[in-house]
mmCIF file of C-alpha atoms in Angstrom:
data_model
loop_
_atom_site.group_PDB
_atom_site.id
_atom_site.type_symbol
_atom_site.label_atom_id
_atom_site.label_comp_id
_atom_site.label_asym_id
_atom_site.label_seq_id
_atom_site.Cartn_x
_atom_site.Cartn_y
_atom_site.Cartn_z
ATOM 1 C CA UNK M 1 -52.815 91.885 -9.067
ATOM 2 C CA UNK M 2 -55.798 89.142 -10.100
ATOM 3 C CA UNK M 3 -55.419 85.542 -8.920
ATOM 4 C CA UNK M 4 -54.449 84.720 -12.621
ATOM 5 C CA UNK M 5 -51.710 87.634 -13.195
ATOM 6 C CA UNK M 6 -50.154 86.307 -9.218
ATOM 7 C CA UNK M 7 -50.044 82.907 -11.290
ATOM 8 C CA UNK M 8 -48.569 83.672 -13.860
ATOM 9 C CA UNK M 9 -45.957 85.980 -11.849
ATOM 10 C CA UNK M 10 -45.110 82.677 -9.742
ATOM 11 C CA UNK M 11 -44.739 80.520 -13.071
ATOM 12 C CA UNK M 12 -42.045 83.470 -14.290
ATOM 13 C CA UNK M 13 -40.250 83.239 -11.442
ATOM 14 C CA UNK M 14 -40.197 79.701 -11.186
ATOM 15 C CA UNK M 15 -38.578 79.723 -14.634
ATOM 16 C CA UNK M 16 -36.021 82.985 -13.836
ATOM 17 C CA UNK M 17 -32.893 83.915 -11.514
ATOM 18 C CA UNK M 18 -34.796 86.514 -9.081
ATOM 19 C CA UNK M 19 -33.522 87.307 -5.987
ATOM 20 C CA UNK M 20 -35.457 86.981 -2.615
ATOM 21 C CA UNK M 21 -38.887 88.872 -2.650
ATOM 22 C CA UNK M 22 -40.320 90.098 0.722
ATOM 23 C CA UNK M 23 -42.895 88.033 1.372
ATOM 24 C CA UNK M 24 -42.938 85.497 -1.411
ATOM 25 C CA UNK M 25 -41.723 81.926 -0.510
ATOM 26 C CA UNK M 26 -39.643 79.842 -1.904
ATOM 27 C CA UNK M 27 -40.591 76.182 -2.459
ATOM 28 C CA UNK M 28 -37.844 75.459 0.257
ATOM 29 C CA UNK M 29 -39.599 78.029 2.885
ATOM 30 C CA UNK M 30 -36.111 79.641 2.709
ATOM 31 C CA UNK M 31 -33.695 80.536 0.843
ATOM 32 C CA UNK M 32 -30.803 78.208 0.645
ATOM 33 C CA UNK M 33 -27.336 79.190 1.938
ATOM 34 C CA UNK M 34 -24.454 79.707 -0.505
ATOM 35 C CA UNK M 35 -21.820 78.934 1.575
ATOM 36 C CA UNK M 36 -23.413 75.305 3.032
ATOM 37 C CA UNK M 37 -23.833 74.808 -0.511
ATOM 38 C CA UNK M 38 -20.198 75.463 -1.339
ATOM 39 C CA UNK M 39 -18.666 73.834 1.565
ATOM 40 C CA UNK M 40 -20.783 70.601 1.017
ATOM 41 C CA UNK M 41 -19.908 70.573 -2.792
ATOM 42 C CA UNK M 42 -16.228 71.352 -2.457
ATOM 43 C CA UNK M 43 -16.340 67.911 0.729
ATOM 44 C CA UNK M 44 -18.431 65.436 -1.395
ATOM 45 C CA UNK M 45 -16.102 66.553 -4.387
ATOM 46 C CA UNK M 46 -13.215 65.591 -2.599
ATOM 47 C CA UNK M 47 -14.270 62.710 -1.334
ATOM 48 C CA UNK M 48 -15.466 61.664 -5.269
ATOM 49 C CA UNK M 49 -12.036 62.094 -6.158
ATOM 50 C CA UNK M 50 -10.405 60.295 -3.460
ATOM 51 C CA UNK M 51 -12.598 57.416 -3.779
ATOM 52 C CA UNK M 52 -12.047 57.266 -7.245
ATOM 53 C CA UNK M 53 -8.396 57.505 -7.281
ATOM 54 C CA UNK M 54 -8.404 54.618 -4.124
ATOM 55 C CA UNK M 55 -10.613 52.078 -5.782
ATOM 56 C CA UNK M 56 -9.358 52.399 -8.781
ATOM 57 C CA UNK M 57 -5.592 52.403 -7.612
ATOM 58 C CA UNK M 58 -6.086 49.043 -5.428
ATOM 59 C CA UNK M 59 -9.026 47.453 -7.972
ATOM 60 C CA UNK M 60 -12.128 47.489 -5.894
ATOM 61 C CA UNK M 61 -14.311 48.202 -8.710
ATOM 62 C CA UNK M 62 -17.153 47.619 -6.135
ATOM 63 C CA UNK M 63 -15.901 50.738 -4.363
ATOM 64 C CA UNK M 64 -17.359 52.941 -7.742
ATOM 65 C CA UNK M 65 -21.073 53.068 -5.323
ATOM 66 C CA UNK M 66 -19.215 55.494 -3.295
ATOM 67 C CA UNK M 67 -17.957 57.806 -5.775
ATOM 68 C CA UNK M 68 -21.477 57.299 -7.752
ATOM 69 C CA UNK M 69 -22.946 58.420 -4.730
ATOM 70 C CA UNK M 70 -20.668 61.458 -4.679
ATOM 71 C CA UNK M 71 -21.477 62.998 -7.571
ATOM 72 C CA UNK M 72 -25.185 62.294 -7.535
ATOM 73 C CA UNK M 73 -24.757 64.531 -3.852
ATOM 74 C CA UNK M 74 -22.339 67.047 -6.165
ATOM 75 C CA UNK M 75 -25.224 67.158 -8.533
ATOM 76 C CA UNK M 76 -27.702 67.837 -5.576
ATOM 77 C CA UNK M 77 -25.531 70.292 -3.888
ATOM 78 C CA UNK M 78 -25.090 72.286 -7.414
ATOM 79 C CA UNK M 79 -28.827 72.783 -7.349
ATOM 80 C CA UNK M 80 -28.861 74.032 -3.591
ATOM 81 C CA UNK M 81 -25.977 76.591 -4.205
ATOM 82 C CA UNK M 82 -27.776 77.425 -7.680
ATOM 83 C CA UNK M 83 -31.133 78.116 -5.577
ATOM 84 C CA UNK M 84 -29.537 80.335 -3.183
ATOM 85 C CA UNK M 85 -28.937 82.557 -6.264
ATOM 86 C CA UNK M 86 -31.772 81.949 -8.437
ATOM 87 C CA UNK M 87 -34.156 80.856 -5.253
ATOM 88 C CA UNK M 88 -37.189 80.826 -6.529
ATOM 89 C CA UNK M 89 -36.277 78.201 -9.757
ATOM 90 C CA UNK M 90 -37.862 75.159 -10.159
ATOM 91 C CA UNK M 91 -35.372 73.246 -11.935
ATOM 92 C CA UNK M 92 -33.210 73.801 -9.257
ATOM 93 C CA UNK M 93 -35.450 72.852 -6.835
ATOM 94 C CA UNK M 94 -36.566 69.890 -8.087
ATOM 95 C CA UNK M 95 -32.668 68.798 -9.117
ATOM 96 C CA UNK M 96 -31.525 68.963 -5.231
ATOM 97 C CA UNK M 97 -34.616 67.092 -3.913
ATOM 98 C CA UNK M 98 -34.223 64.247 -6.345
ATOM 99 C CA UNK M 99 -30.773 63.136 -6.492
ATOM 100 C CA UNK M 100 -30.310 64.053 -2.663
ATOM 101 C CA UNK M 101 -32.907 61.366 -1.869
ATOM 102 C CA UNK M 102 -31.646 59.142 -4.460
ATOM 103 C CA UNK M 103 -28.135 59.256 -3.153
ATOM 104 C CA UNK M 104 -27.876 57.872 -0.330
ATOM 105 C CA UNK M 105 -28.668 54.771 -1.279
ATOM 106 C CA UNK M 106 -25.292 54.104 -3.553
ATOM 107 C CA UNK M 107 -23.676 54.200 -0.022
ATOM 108 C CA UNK M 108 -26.242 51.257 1.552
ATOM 109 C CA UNK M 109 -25.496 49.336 -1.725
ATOM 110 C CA UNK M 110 -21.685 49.956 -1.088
ATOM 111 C CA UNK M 111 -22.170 48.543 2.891
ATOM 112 C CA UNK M 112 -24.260 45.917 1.550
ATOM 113 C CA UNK M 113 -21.325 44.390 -0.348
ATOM 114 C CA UNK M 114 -18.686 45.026 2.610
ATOM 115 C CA UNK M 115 -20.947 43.466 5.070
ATOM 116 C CA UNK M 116 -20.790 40.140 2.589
ATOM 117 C CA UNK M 117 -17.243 40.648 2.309
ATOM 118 C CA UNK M 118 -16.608 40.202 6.267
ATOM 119 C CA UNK M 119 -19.356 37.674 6.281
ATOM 120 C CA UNK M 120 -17.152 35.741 4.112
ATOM 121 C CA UNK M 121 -14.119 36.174 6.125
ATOM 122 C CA UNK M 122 -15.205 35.625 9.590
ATOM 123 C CA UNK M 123 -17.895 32.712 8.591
ATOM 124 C CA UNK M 124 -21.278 32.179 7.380
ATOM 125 C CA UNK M 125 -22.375 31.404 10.916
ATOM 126 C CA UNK M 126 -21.559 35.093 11.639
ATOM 127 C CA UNK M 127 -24.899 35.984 9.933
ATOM 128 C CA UNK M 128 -28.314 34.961 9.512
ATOM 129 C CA UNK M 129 -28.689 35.789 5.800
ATOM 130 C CA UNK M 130 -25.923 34.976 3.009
ATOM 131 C CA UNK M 131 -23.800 38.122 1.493
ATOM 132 C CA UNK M 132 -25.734 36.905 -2.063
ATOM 133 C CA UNK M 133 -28.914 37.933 -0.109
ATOM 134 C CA UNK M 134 -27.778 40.880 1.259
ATOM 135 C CA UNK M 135 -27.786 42.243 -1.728
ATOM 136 C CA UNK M 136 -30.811 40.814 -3.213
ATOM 137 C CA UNK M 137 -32.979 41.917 -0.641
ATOM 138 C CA UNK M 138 -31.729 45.065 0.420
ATOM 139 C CA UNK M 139 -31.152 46.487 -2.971
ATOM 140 C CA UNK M 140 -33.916 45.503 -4.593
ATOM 141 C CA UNK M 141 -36.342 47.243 -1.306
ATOM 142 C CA UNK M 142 -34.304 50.619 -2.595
ATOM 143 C CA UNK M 143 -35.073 50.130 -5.584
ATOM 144 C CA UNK M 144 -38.950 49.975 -5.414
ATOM 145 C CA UNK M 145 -38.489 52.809 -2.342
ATOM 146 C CA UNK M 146 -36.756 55.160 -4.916
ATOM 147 C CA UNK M 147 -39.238 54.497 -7.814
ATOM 148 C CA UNK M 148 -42.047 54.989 -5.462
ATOM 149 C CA UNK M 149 -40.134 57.848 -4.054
ATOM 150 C CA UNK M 150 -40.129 59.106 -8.035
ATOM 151 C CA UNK M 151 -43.788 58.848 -8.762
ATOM 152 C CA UNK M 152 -44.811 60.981 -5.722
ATOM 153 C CA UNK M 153 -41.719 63.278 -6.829
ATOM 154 C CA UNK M 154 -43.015 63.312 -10.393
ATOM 155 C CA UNK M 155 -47.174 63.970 -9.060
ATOM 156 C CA UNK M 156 -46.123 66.593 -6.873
ATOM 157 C CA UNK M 157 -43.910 68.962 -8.849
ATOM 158 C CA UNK M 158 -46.257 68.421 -11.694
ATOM 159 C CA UNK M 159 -49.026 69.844 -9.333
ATOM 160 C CA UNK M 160 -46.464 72.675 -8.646
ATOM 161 C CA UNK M 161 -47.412 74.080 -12.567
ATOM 162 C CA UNK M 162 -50.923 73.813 -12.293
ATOM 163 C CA UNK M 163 -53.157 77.062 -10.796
ATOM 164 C CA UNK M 164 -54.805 75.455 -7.378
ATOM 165 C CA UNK M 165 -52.998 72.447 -7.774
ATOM 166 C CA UNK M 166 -52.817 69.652 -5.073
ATOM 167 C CA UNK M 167 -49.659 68.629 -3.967
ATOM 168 C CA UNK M 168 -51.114 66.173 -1.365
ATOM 169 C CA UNK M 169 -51.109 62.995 -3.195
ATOM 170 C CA UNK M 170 -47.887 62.967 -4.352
ATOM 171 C CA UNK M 171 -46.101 63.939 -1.512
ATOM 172 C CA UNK M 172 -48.270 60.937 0.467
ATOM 173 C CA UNK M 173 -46.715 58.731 -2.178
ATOM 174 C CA UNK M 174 -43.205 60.208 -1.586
ATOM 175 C CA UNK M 175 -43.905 59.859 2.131
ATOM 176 C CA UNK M 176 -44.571 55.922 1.590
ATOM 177 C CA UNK M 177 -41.459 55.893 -0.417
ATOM 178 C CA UNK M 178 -39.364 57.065 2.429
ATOM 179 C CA UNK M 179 -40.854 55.269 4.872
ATOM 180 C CA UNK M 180 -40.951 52.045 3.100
ATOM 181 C CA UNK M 181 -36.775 52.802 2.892
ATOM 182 C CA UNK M 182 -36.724 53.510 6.443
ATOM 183 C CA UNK M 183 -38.519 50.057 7.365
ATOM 184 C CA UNK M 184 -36.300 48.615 4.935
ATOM 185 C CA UNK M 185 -33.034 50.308 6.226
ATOM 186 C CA UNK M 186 -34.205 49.584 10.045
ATOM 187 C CA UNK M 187 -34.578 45.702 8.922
ATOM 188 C CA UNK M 188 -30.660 45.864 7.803
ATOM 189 C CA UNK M 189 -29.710 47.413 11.020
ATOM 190 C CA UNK M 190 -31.420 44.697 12.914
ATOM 191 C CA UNK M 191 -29.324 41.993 11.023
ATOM 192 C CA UNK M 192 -26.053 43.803 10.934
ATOM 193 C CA UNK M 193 -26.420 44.283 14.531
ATOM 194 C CA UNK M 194 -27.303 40.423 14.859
ATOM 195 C CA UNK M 195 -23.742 40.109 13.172
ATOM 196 C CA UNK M 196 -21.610 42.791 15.292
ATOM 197 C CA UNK M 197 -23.522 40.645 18.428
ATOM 198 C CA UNK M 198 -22.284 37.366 17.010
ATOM 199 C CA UNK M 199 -18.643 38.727 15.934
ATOM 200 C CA UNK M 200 -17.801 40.177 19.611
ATOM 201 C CA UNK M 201 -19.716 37.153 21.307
ATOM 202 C CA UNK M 202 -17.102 34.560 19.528
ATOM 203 C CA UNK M 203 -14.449 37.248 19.189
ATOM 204 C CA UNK M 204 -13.753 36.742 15.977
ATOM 205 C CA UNK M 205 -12.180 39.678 15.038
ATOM 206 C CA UNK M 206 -9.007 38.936 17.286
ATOM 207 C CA UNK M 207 -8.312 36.133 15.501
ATOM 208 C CA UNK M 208 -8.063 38.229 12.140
ATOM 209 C CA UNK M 209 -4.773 39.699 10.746
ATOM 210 C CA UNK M 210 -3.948 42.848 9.649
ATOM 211 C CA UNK M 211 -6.692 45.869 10.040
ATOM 212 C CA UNK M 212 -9.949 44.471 9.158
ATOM 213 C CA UNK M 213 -11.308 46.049 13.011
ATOM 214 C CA UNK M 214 -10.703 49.829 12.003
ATOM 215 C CA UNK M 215 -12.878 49.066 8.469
ATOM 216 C CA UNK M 216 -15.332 47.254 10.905
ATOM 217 C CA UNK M 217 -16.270 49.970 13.104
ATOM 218 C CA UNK M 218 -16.364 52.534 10.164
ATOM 219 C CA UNK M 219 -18.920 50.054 8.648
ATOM 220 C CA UNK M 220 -20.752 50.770 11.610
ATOM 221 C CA UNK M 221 -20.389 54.307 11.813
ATOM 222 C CA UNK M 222 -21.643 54.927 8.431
ATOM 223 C CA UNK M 223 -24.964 52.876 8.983
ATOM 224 C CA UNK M 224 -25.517 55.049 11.911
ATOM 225 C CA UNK M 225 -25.213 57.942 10.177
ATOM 226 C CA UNK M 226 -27.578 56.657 7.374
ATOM 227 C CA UNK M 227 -30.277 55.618 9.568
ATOM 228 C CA UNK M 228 -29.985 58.616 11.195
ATOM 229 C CA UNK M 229 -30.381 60.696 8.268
ATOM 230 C CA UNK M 230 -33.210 58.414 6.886
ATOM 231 C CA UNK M 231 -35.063 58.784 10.139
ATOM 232 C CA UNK M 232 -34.724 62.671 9.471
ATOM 233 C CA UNK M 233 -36.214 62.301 6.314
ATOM 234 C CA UNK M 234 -39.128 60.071 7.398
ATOM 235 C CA UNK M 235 -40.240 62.857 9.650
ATOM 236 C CA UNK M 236 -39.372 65.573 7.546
ATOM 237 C CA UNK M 237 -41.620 65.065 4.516
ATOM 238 C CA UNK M 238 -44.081 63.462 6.983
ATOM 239 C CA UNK M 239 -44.489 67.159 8.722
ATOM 240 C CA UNK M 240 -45.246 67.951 4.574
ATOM 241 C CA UNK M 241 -43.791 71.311 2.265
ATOM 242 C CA UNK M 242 -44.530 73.252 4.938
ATOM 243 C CA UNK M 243 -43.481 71.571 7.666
ATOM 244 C CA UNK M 244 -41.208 72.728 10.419
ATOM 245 C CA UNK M 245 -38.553 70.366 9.768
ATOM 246 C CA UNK M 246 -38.471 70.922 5.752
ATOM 247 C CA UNK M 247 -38.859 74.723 6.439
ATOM 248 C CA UNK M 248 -35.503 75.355 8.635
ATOM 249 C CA UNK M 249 -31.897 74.660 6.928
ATOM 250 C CA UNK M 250 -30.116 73.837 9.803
ATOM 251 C CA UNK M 251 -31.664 70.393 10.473
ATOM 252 C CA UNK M 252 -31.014 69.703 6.778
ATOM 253 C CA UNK M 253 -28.107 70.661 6.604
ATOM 254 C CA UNK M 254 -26.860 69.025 10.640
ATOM 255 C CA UNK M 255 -29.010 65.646 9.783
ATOM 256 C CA UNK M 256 -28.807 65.371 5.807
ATOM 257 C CA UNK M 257 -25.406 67.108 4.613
ATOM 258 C CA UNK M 258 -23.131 66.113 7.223
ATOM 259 C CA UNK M 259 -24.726 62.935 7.756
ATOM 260 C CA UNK M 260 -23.694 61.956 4.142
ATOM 261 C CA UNK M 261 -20.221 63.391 4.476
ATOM 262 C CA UNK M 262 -19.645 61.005 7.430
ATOM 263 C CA UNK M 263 -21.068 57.923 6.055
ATOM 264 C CA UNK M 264 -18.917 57.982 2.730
ATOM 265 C CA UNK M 265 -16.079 59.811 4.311
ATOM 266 C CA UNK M 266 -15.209 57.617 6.702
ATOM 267 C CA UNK M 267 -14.401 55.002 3.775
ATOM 268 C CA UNK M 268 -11.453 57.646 2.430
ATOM 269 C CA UNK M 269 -9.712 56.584 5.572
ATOM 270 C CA UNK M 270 -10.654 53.704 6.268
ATOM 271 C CA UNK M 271 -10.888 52.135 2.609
ATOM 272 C CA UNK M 272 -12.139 48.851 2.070
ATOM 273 C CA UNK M 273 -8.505 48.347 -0.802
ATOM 274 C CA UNK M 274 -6.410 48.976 1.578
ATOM 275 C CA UNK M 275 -7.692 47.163 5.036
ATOM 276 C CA UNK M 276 -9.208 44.097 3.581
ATOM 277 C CA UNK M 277 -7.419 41.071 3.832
ATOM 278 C CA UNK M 278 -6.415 39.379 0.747
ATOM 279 C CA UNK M 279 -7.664 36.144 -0.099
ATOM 280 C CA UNK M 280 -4.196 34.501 1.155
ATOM 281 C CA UNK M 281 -4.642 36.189 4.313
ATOM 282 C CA UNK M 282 -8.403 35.056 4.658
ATOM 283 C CA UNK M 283 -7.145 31.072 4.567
ATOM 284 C CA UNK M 284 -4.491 31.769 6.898
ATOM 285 C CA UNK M 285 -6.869 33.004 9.130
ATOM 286 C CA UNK M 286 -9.326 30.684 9.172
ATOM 287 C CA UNK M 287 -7.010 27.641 9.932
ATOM 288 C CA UNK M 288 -5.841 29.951 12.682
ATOM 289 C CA UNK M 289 -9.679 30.402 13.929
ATOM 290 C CA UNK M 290 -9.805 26.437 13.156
ATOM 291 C CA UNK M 291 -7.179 25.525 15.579
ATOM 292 C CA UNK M 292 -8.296 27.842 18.273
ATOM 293 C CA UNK M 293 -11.805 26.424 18.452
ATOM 294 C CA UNK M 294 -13.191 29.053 17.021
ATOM 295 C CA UNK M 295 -14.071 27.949 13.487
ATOM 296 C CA UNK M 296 -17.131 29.444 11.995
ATOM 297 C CA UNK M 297 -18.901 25.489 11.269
ATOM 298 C CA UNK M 298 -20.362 25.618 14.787
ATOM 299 C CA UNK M 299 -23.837 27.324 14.757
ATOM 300 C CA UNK M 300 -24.334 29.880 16.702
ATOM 301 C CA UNK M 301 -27.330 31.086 18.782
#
């Protein structure tokens, strides 16, 4: 077979449903399992519908990030269960690594707005930066990270078509993408864990009613498991397609999948509607915080 017929085998394929050839690649360096595919649809489904059903139930129309973010990982997981079929399809391909990037960052937005919530609760001396900027900041960092993210995306598959193409350059500008989100991310740790310091230093939290310290520590299990994942990520397109890490499910699957499921899981039990305290609640509890000498006025260091 000439150089040009191989070519145009490989564009075929990349347009067909063929199964696994001996000795032809895939763009994933695998092929994808069908039943992590199915198992990770069927738990991000469920948790879409749960979150749904809970923020629509209790009216925290903020809560929609989470299921958002749901269904963009549905929509990601469709096109790894379709490639472990059809594993050599581009469309697939390039439908899992987009909205699997992309998704991720519905949940930050989501913590973004509960971290403002309990900054409003427990005091605005609880944080260095107001819940307003919060979101200004950290949303608006995705926002360039994903559309950088895009471009590279966008370069790099359209290098994919080409004979001899060069994939380089856009994954570099994917790579900056990611990494930008990861410095961006790693900032947000730094201050949320500037405001878990200052909430256990004054011991705020048992001064507050009702079950605001379960929804606490699942905020901060679903950062972990964010930065965790985006730290995966960082390295992984790093390494480049051919990488080790990008090359070998399991890490995906352990640091990406499951990651995810954790991070917006976590808020099906522990959901923001149904352990934040109402507004009622909040004044009771500050006068309470007032007349123990704890109110939130004095600055902390």
């Amino acid at each position: 077979m000439s150089a040009d017929q191989e070519f145009e085998y490989k564009k075929w394929l990349s347009t067909s449903c063929h199964p696994i050839i001996d000795g032809m690649d895939t763009a994933y360096g695998y092929q994808p399992s069908l039943a992590a595919g199915v198992v990770f649809l069927v738990l991000f489904g469920l948790s879409m519908i749960v979150h749904t059903i809970q923020f629509t139930w209790k009216r925290t129309w903020w809560c929609a990030v989470f299921s958002i973010g749901c269904l963009t990982e549905v929509l990601g997981w469709a096109g790894r269960t379709w490639s472990s079929e059809c594993p050599y399809n581009m469309t697939a391909f390039l439908m899992q690594i987009s909205t699997l990037i992309i998704a991720p960052t519905f949940f930050t937005a989501g913590i973004y707005v509960l971290l403002g919530r309990f900054i409003q609760i427990l005091g605005r001396d609880s944080s260095i930066l107001s819940p307003k900027m919060y979101l200004w900041i950290f949303c608006t960092c995705d926002v360039i990270s994903l559309v950088i993210q895009a471009i590279g995306g966008g370069i790099a598959s359209a290098e994919t078509n080409k004979e001899d193409g060069d994939t380089a350059p856009g994954t570099h500008i994917m790579v900056a993408g990611i990494v930008f989100q990861l410095f961006s991310i790693t900032v947000f740790v730094a201050c949320a864990a500037d405001f878990v310091r200052r909430v256990l230093r004054r011991r705020l939290l048992q001064n507050m009613s009702g079950s605001i310290t379960p929804l606490f520590a699942a905020m901060v299990f679903s950062v972990l498991c964010i930065y965790v994942r985006s730290i995966y990520r960082t390295i992984e397109l790093s390494q480049g397609w051919s990488g080790y890490l990008i090359t070998r499910e399991k890490y995906f699957i352990a640091l990406d999948g499951a990651m995810m499921v954790a991070a917006v899981g976590v808020f099906n039990i522990f959901h923001p509607g149904w352990l934040m305290p109402s507004t009622k609640a909040m004044q009771y509890d500050r006068e309470i915080m007032s007349e123990d000498g704890y109110g939130h006025t004095t600055e902390l260091r």
